[in-house]
């Protein structure tokens, strides 16, 4: 079955960097667009970035110029490079694929930006 497993979260100071990973299995990863979302405490889950199967990318305005989404189809892995992190980036980060008309989510990884 479809499985997404995020990793790479942690505590980082403002201005720092983190790279998140999302290991995918159970489907042909290279054929699907992949997305990152995030959910801060008490808030809705918000879209962060998308990468298509052909490698085109799109970003939320709040992260444009600071975050980079990428994929390694040979490793069935999605990445999110996060630079110049701000306290408002604190959230649980999720990867998502739309498979069989349904959204499939990972369990999430916590990112905390604090001094």
PDB file of N, CA and C in Angstrom, residues 12-97:
ATOM      1  N   UNK A  12      15.670  24.277  15.446  1.00  0.00           N
ATOM      2  CA  UNK A  12      16.686  25.086  14.773  1.00  0.00           C
ATOM      3  C   UNK A  12      16.490  26.544  15.158  1.00  0.00           C
ATOM      4  N   UNK A  13      17.581  27.287  15.198  1.00  0.00           N
ATOM      5  CA  UNK A  13      17.503  28.710  15.518  1.00  0.00           C
ATOM      6  C   UNK A  13      17.014  29.505  14.309  1.00  0.00           C
ATOM      7  N   UNK A  14      16.416  30.653  14.556  1.00  0.00           N
ATOM      8  CA  UNK A  14      16.027  31.528  13.436  1.00  0.00           C
ATOM      9  C   UNK A  14      17.222  31.810  12.537  1.00  0.00           C
ATOM     10  N   UNK A  15      16.970  31.767  11.229  1.00  0.00           N
ATOM     11  CA  UNK A  15      18.041  31.935  10.259  1.00  0.00           C
ATOM     12  C   UNK A  15      18.719  30.653   9.853  1.00  0.00           C
ATOM     13  N   UNK A  16      18.428  29.575  10.552  1.00  0.00           N
ATOM     14  CA  UNK A  16      19.050  28.296  10.262  1.00  0.00           C
ATOM     15  C   UNK A  16      18.393  27.550   9.121  1.00  0.00           C
ATOM     16  N   UNK A  17      18.893  26.329   8.893  1.00  0.00           N
ATOM     17  CA  UNK A  17      18.409  25.503   7.790  1.00  0.00           C
ATOM     18  C   UNK A  17      18.102  24.089   8.262  1.00  0.00           C
ATOM     19  N   UNK A  18      17.190  23.454   7.557  1.00  0.00           N
ATOM     20  CA  UNK A  18      16.880  22.043   7.742  1.00  0.00           C
ATOM     21  C   UNK A  18      16.525  21.461   6.380  1.00  0.00           C
ATOM     22  N   UNK A  19      16.767  20.159   6.221  1.00  0.00           N
ATOM     23  CA  UNK A  19      16.288  19.454   5.042  1.00  0.00           C
ATOM     24  C   UNK A  19      15.391  18.314   5.474  1.00  0.00           C
ATOM     25  N   UNK A  20      14.154  18.368   5.021  1.00  0.00           N
ATOM     26  CA  UNK A  20      13.200  17.302   5.290  1.00  0.00           C
ATOM     27  C   UNK A  20      13.231  16.294   4.154  1.00  0.00           C
ATOM     28  N   UNK A  21      12.954  15.039   4.506  1.00  0.00           N
ATOM     29  CA  UNK A  21      12.853  13.966   3.523  1.00  0.00           C
ATOM     30  C   UNK A  21      11.516  13.266   3.675  1.00  0.00           C
ATOM     31  N   UNK A  22      11.056  12.702   2.582  1.00  0.00           N
ATOM     32  CA  UNK A  22       9.818  11.923   2.585  1.00  0.00           C
ATOM     33  C   UNK A  22      10.084  10.686   1.736  1.00  0.00           C
ATOM     34  N   UNK A  23      10.195   9.537   2.392  1.00  0.00           N
ATOM     35  CA  UNK A  23      10.435   8.277   1.699  1.00  0.00           C
ATOM     36  C   UNK A  23       9.099   7.675   1.279  1.00  0.00           C
ATOM     37  N   UNK A  24       8.971   7.397  -0.004  1.00  0.00           N
ATOM     38  CA  UNK A  24       7.708   6.908  -0.556  1.00  0.00           C
ATOM     39  C   UNK A  24       7.822   5.455  -0.976  1.00  0.00           C
ATOM     40  N   UNK A  25       6.727   4.713  -0.833  1.00  0.00           N
ATOM     41  CA  UNK A  25       6.673   3.333  -1.286  1.00  0.00           C
ATOM     42  C   UNK A  25       5.235   2.964  -1.602  1.00  0.00           C
ATOM     43  N   UNK A  26       5.068   1.882  -2.370  1.00  0.00           N
ATOM     44  CA  UNK A  26       3.737   1.380  -2.674  1.00  0.00           C
ATOM     45  C   UNK A  26       3.116   1.943  -3.930  1.00  0.00           C
ATOM     46  N   UNK A  27       3.842   2.788  -4.633  1.00  0.00           N
ATOM     47  CA  UNK A  27       3.363   3.329  -5.901  1.00  0.00           C
ATOM     48  C   UNK A  27       4.565   3.741  -6.732  1.00  0.00           C
ATOM     49  N   UNK A  28       4.329   4.021  -8.008  1.00  0.00           N
ATOM     50  CA  UNK A  28       5.413   4.414  -8.911  1.00  0.00           C
ATOM     51  C   UNK A  28       5.689   5.896  -8.704  1.00  0.00           C
ATOM     52  N   UNK A  29       6.631   6.163  -7.820  1.00  0.00           N
ATOM     53  CA  UNK A  29       6.901   7.521  -7.331  1.00  0.00           C
ATOM     54  C   UNK A  29       7.129   8.506  -8.475  1.00  0.00           C
ATOM     55  N   UNK A  30       7.876   8.114  -9.480  1.00  0.00           N
ATOM     56  CA  UNK A  30       8.255   9.046 -10.543  1.00  0.00           C
ATOM     57  C   UNK A  30       7.062   9.531 -11.357  1.00  0.00           C
ATOM     58  N   UNK A  31       5.941   8.849 -11.285  1.00  0.00           N
ATOM     59  CA  UNK A  31       4.772   9.198 -12.087  1.00  0.00           C
ATOM     60  C   UNK A  31       3.864  10.234 -11.448  1.00  0.00           C
ATOM     61  N   UNK A  32       4.147  10.604 -10.202  1.00  0.00           N
ATOM     62  CA  UNK A  32       3.200  11.409  -9.437  1.00  0.00           C
ATOM     63  C   UNK A  32       3.786  12.735  -8.969  1.00  0.00           C
ATOM     64  N   UNK A  33       2.941  13.778  -9.039  1.00  0.00           N
ATOM     65  CA  UNK A  33       3.285  15.025  -8.360  1.00  0.00           C
ATOM     66  C   UNK A  33       3.282  14.781  -6.850  1.00  0.00           C
ATOM     67  N   UNK A  34       4.167  15.487  -6.169  1.00  0.00           N
ATOM     68  CA  UNK A  34       4.285  15.375  -4.720  1.00  0.00           C
ATOM     69  C   UNK A  34       4.180  16.757  -4.097  1.00  0.00           C
ATOM     70  N   UNK A  35       3.688  16.811  -2.886  1.00  0.00           N
ATOM     71  CA  UNK A  35       3.453  18.079  -2.207  1.00  0.00           C
ATOM     72  C   UNK A  35       3.952  18.044  -0.767  1.00  0.00           C
ATOM     73  N   UNK A  36       4.323  19.211  -0.276  1.00  0.00           N
ATOM     74  CA  UNK A  36       4.569  19.432   1.153  1.00  0.00           C
ATOM     75  C   UNK A  36       3.493  20.369   1.692  1.00  0.00           C
ATOM     76  N   UNK A  37       3.019  20.036   2.882  1.00  0.00           N
ATOM     77  CA  UNK A  37       2.098  20.865   3.632  1.00  0.00           C
ATOM     78  C   UNK A  37       2.675  21.064   5.028  1.00  0.00           C
ATOM     79  N   UNK A  38       2.092  22.008   5.752  1.00  0.00           N
ATOM     80  CA  UNK A  38       2.467  22.180   7.150  1.00  0.00           C
ATOM     81  C   UNK A  38       1.261  22.628   7.969  1.00  0.00           C
ATOM     82  N   UNK A  39       1.327  22.286   9.259  1.00  0.00           N
ATOM     83  CA  UNK A  39       0.239  22.643  10.172  1.00  0.00           C
ATOM     84  C   UNK A  39       0.824  23.137  11.480  1.00  0.00           C
ATOM     85  N   UNK A  40       0.582  24.419  11.759  1.00  0.00           N
ATOM     86  CA  UNK A  40       1.010  25.018  13.013  1.00  0.00           C
ATOM     87  C   UNK A  40      -0.048  24.755  14.075  1.00  0.00           C
ATOM     88  N   UNK A  41       0.330  24.811  15.350  1.00  0.00           N
ATOM     89  CA  UNK A  41      -0.634  24.544  16.428  1.00  0.00           C
ATOM     90  C   UNK A  41      -1.853  25.454  16.338  1.00  0.00           C
ATOM     91  N   UNK A  42      -3.033  24.858  16.385  1.00  0.00           N
ATOM     92  CA  UNK A  42      -4.262  25.626  16.361  1.00  0.00           C
ATOM     93  C   UNK A  42      -4.647  26.190  15.022  1.00  0.00           C
ATOM     94  N   UNK A  43      -3.919  25.811  13.963  1.00  0.00           N
ATOM     95  CA  UNK A  43      -4.204  26.345  12.627  1.00  0.00           C
ATOM     96  C   UNK A  43      -4.505  25.212  11.648  1.00  0.00           C
ATOM     97  N   UNK A  44      -5.032  25.601  10.496  1.00  0.00           N
ATOM     98  CA  UNK A  44      -5.318  24.623   9.459  1.00  0.00           C
ATOM     99  C   UNK A  44      -4.014  24.162   8.788  1.00  0.00           C
ATOM    100  N   UNK A  45      -4.104  23.023   8.122  1.00  0.00           N
ATOM    101  CA  UNK A  45      -2.970  22.520   7.356  1.00  0.00           C
ATOM    102  C   UNK A  45      -2.869  23.318   6.054  1.00  0.00           C
ATOM    103  N   UNK A  46      -1.707  23.883   5.801  1.00  0.00           N
ATOM    104  CA  UNK A  46      -1.506  24.757   4.653  1.00  0.00           C
ATOM    105  C   UNK A  46      -0.538  24.136   3.654  1.00  0.00           C
ATOM    106  N   UNK A  47      -0.808  24.372   2.397  1.00  0.00           N
ATOM    107  CA  UNK A  47       0.077  23.930   1.323  1.00  0.00           C
ATOM    108  C   UNK A  47       1.365  24.753   1.349  1.00  0.00           C
ATOM    109  N   UNK A  48       2.498  24.069   1.114  1.00  0.00           N
ATOM    110  CA  UNK A  48       3.803  24.731   1.106  1.00  0.00           C
ATOM    111  C   UNK A  48       4.417  24.728  -0.298  1.00  0.00           C
ATOM    112  N   UNK A  49       4.458  23.549  -0.931  1.00  0.00           N
ATOM    113  CA  UNK A  49       5.136  23.448  -2.225  1.00  0.00           C
ATOM    114  C   UNK A  49       4.696  22.189  -2.949  1.00  0.00           C
ATOM    115  N   UNK A  50       4.826  22.232  -4.278  1.00  0.00           N
ATOM    116  CA  UNK A  50       4.500  21.104  -5.151  1.00  0.00           C
ATOM    117  C   UNK A  50       5.628  20.891  -6.146  1.00  0.00           C
ATOM    118  N   UNK A  51       5.907  19.637  -6.446  1.00  0.00           N
ATOM    119  CA  UNK A  51       6.797  19.302  -7.547  1.00  0.00           C
ATOM    120  C   UNK A  51       6.072  18.278  -8.419  1.00  0.00           C
ATOM    121  N   UNK A  52       6.004  18.555  -9.711  1.00  0.00           N
ATOM    122  CA  UNK A  52       5.309  17.650 -10.618  1.00  0.00           C
ATOM    123  C   UNK A  52       6.198  16.466 -10.980  1.00  0.00           C
ATOM    124  N   UNK A  53       5.622  15.530 -11.710  1.00  0.00           N
ATOM    125  CA  UNK A  53       6.397  14.369 -12.138  1.00  0.00           C
ATOM    126  C   UNK A  53       7.525  14.766 -13.085  1.00  0.00           C
ATOM    127  N   UNK A  54       7.359  15.880 -13.774  1.00  0.00           N
ATOM    128  CA  UNK A  54       8.396  16.347 -14.698  1.00  0.00           C
ATOM    129  C   UNK A  54       9.397  17.285 -14.044  1.00  0.00           C
ATOM    130  N   UNK A  55       9.167  17.606 -12.759  1.00  0.00           N
ATOM    131  CA  UNK A  55      10.117  18.423 -12.022  1.00  0.00           C
ATOM    132  C   UNK A  55       9.771  19.891 -11.902  1.00  0.00           C
ATOM    133  N   UNK A  56       8.642  20.302 -12.429  1.00  0.00           N
ATOM    134  CA  UNK A  56       8.215  21.689 -12.251  1.00  0.00           C
ATOM    135  C   UNK A  56       7.824  21.921 -10.797  1.00  0.00           C
ATOM    136  N   UNK A  57       8.109  23.125 -10.302  1.00  0.00           N
ATOM    137  CA  UNK A  57       7.858  23.424  -8.891  1.00  0.00           C
ATOM    138  C   UNK A  57       6.994  24.660  -8.724  1.00  0.00           C
ATOM    139  N   UNK A  58       6.328  24.722  -7.570  1.00  0.00           N
ATOM    140  CA  UNK A  58       5.506  25.864  -7.230  1.00  0.00           C
ATOM    141  C   UNK A  58       5.522  25.996  -5.711  1.00  0.00           C
ATOM    142  N   UNK A  59       5.474  27.254  -5.230  1.00  0.00           N
ATOM    143  CA  UNK A  59       5.625  27.505  -3.802  1.00  0.00           C
ATOM    144  C   UNK A  59       4.578  28.476  -3.284  1.00  0.00           C
ATOM    145  N   UNK A  60       4.242  28.319  -2.017  1.00  0.00           N
ATOM    146  CA  UNK A  60       3.450  29.319  -1.331  1.00  0.00           C
ATOM    147  C   UNK A  60       4.279  30.596  -1.199  1.00  0.00           C
ATOM    148  N   UNK A  61       3.599  31.735  -1.233  1.00  0.00           N
ATOM    149  CA  UNK A  61       4.315  33.016  -1.160  1.00  0.00           C
ATOM    150  C   UNK A  61       5.147  33.119   0.124  1.00  0.00           C
ATOM    151  N   UNK A  62       4.663  32.517   1.192  1.00  0.00           N
ATOM    152  CA  UNK A  62       5.321  32.646   2.486  1.00  0.00           C
ATOM    153  C   UNK A  62       6.694  31.965   2.534  1.00  0.00           C
ATOM    154  N   UNK A  63       6.960  31.041   1.601  1.00  0.00           N
ATOM    155  CA  UNK A  63       8.230  30.312   1.619  1.00  0.00           C
ATOM    156  C   UNK A  63       9.049  30.529   0.357  1.00  0.00           C
ATOM    157  N   UNK A  64       8.499  31.230  -0.617  1.00  0.00           N
ATOM    158  CA  UNK A  64       9.181  31.428  -1.889  1.00  0.00           C
ATOM    159  C   UNK A  64      10.519  32.124  -1.677  1.00  0.00           C
ATOM    160  N   UNK A  65      11.564  31.577  -2.293  1.00  0.00           N
ATOM    161  CA  UNK A  65      12.893  32.150  -2.144  1.00  0.00           C
ATOM    162  C   UNK A  65      13.671  31.610  -0.956  1.00  0.00           C
ATOM    163  N   UNK A  66      12.989  30.895  -0.057  1.00  0.00           N
ATOM    164  CA  UNK A  66      13.663  30.323   1.113  1.00  0.00           C
ATOM    165  C   UNK A  66      13.651  28.794   1.097  1.00  0.00           C
ATOM    166  N   UNK A  67      12.589  28.213   0.577  1.00  0.00           N
ATOM    167  CA  UNK A  67      12.433  26.757   0.555  1.00  0.00           C
ATOM    168  C   UNK A  67      12.609  26.244  -0.876  1.00  0.00           C
ATOM    169  N   UNK A  68      13.146  25.031  -0.981  1.00  0.00           N
ATOM    170  CA  UNK A  68      13.288  24.375  -2.278  1.00  0.00           C
ATOM    171  C   UNK A  68      12.792  22.937  -2.184  1.00  0.00           C
ATOM    172  N   UNK A  69      11.826  22.610  -3.031  1.00  0.00           N
ATOM    173  CA  UNK A  69      11.329  21.242  -3.107  1.00  0.00           C
ATOM    174  C   UNK A  69      12.075  20.523  -4.223  1.00  0.00           C
ATOM    175  N   UNK A  70      12.415  19.255  -3.977  1.00  0.00           N
ATOM    176  CA  UNK A  70      13.098  18.466  -5.001  1.00  0.00           C
ATOM    177  C   UNK A  70      12.745  17.004  -4.812  1.00  0.00           C
ATOM    178  N   UNK A  71      13.142  16.192  -5.776  1.00  0.00           N
ATOM    179  CA  UNK A  71      12.846  14.770  -5.699  1.00  0.00           C
ATOM    180  C   UNK A  71      13.993  13.977  -6.302  1.00  0.00           C
ATOM    181  N   UNK A  72      14.174  12.769  -5.787  1.00  0.00           N
ATOM    182  CA  UNK A  72      15.133  11.814  -6.326  1.00  0.00           C
ATOM    183  C   UNK A  72      14.340  10.564  -6.680  1.00  0.00           C
ATOM    184  N   UNK A  73      14.006  10.414  -7.938  1.00  0.00           N
ATOM    185  CA  UNK A  73      13.161   9.294  -8.350  1.00  0.00           C
ATOM    186  C   UNK A  73      13.870   7.954  -8.193  1.00  0.00           C
ATOM    187  N   UNK A  74      15.183   7.950  -8.274  1.00  0.00           N
ATOM    188  CA  UNK A  74      15.921   6.700  -8.086  1.00  0.00           C
ATOM    189  C   UNK A  74      15.822   6.200  -6.649  1.00  0.00           C
ATOM    190  N   UNK A  75      15.636   7.152  -5.719  1.00  0.00           N
ATOM    191  CA  UNK A  75      15.540   6.792  -4.301  1.00  0.00           C
ATOM    192  C   UNK A  75      14.110   6.858  -3.778  1.00  0.00           C
ATOM    193  N   UNK A  76      13.167   7.175  -4.664  1.00  0.00           N
ATOM    194  CA  UNK A  76      11.756   7.306  -4.243  1.00  0.00           C
ATOM    195  C   UNK A  76      11.624   8.244  -3.046  1.00  0.00           C
ATOM    196  N   UNK A  77      12.306   9.373  -3.118  1.00  0.00           N
ATOM    197  CA  UNK A  77      12.358  10.285  -1.991  1.00  0.00           C
ATOM    198  C   UNK A  77      12.092  11.721  -2.429  1.00  0.00           C
ATOM    199  N   UNK A  78      11.291  12.393  -1.641  1.00  0.00           N
ATOM    200  CA  UNK A  78      10.964  13.801  -1.811  1.00  0.00           C
ATOM    201  C   UNK A  78      11.729  14.587  -0.743  1.00  0.00           C
ATOM    202  N   UNK A  79      12.156  15.797  -1.093  1.00  0.00           N
ATOM    203  CA  UNK A  79      12.904  16.631  -0.162  1.00  0.00           C
ATOM    204  C   UNK A  79      12.294  18.024  -0.054  1.00  0.00           C
ATOM    205  N   UNK A  80      12.565  18.662   1.078  1.00  0.00           N
ATOM    206  CA  UNK A  80      12.263  20.077   1.235  1.00  0.00           C
ATOM    207  C   UNK A  80      13.451  20.719   1.946  1.00  0.00           C
ATOM    208  N   UNK A  81      14.221  21.499   1.209  1.00  0.00           N
ATOM    209  CA  UNK A  81      15.327  22.257   1.787  1.00  0.00           C
ATOM    210  C   UNK A  81      14.777  23.584   2.289  1.00  0.00           C
ATOM    211  N   UNK A  82      14.969  23.834   3.570  1.00  0.00           N
ATOM    212  CA  UNK A  82      14.416  25.027   4.195  1.00  0.00           C
ATOM    213  C   UNK A  82      15.565  25.883   4.717  1.00  0.00           C
ATOM    214  N   UNK A  83      15.686  27.075   4.178  1.00  0.00           N
ATOM    215  CA  UNK A  83      16.735  28.021   4.579  1.00  0.00           C
ATOM    216  C   UNK A  83      16.102  29.271   5.178  1.00  0.00           C
ATOM    217  N   UNK A  84      16.923  30.044   5.858  1.00  0.00           N
ATOM    218  CA  UNK A  84      16.465  31.306   6.457  1.00  0.00           C
ATOM    219  C   UNK A  84      15.181  31.098   7.256  1.00  0.00           C
ATOM    220  N   UNK A  85      15.183  30.086   8.087  1.00  0.00           N
ATOM    221  CA  UNK A  85      13.971  29.724   8.827  1.00  0.00           C
ATOM    222  C   UNK A  85      13.578  30.807   9.813  1.00  0.00           C
ATOM    223  N   UNK A  86      12.265  30.958   9.962  1.00  0.00           N
ATOM    224  CA  UNK A  86      11.673  31.958  10.844  1.00  0.00           C
ATOM    225  C   UNK A  86      10.823  31.256  11.906  1.00  0.00           C
ATOM    226  N   UNK A  87      10.585  31.898  13.038  1.00  0.00           N
ATOM    227  CA  UNK A  87       9.711  31.278  14.057  1.00  0.00           C
ATOM    228  C   UNK A  87       8.342  30.897  13.495  1.00  0.00           C
ATOM    229  N   UNK A  88       7.838  31.664  12.557  1.00  0.00           N
ATOM    230  CA  UNK A  88       6.525  31.355  11.974  1.00  0.00           C
ATOM    231  C   UNK A  88       6.540  30.131  11.057  1.00  0.00           C
ATOM    232  N   UNK A  89       7.709  29.566  10.804  1.00  0.00           N
ATOM    233  CA  UNK A  89       7.795  28.310  10.061  1.00  0.00           C
ATOM    234  C   UNK A  89       7.581  27.099  10.975  1.00  0.00           C
ATOM    235  N   UNK A  90       7.493  27.331  12.273  1.00  0.00           N
ATOM    236  CA  UNK A  90       7.263  26.248  13.210  1.00  0.00           C
ATOM    237  C   UNK A  90       5.938  25.549  12.918  1.00  0.00           C
ATOM    238  N   UNK A  91       6.006  24.239  12.717  1.00  0.00           N
ATOM    239  CA  UNK A  91       4.822  23.465  12.337  1.00  0.00           C
ATOM    240  C   UNK A  91       5.206  21.994  12.222  1.00  0.00           C
ATOM    241  N   UNK A  92       4.192  21.160  12.087  1.00  0.00           N
ATOM    242  CA  UNK A  92       4.406  19.789  11.652  1.00  0.00           C
ATOM    243  C   UNK A  92       4.325  19.789  10.120  1.00  0.00           C
ATOM    244  N   UNK A  93       5.324  19.213   9.495  1.00  0.00           N
ATOM    245  CA  UNK A  93       5.406  19.189   8.034  1.00  0.00           C
ATOM    246  C   UNK A  93       5.038  17.798   7.522  1.00  0.00           C
ATOM    247  N   UNK A  94       4.167  17.793   6.503  1.00  0.00           N
ATOM    248  CA  UNK A  94       3.650  16.550   5.929  1.00  0.00           C
ATOM    249  C   UNK A  94       3.928  16.510   4.434  1.00  0.00           C
ATOM    250  N   UNK A  95       4.226  15.327   3.919  1.00  0.00           N
ATOM    251  CA  UNK A  95       4.229  15.146   2.471  1.00  0.00           C
ATOM    252  C   UNK A  95       2.924  14.469   2.058  1.00  0.00           C
ATOM    253  N   UNK A  96       2.559  14.706   0.812  1.00  0.00           N
ATOM    254  CA  UNK A  96       1.282  14.203   0.314  1.00  0.00           C
ATOM    255  C   UNK A  96       1.400  13.782  -1.139  1.00  0.00           C
ATOM    256  N   UNK A  97       0.661  12.729  -1.473  1.00  0.00           N
ATOM    257  CA  UNK A  97       0.467  12.337  -2.866  1.00  0.00           C
ATOM    258  C   UNK A  97      -1.019  12.085  -3.064  1.00  0.00           C
TER     259      UNK A  97
END
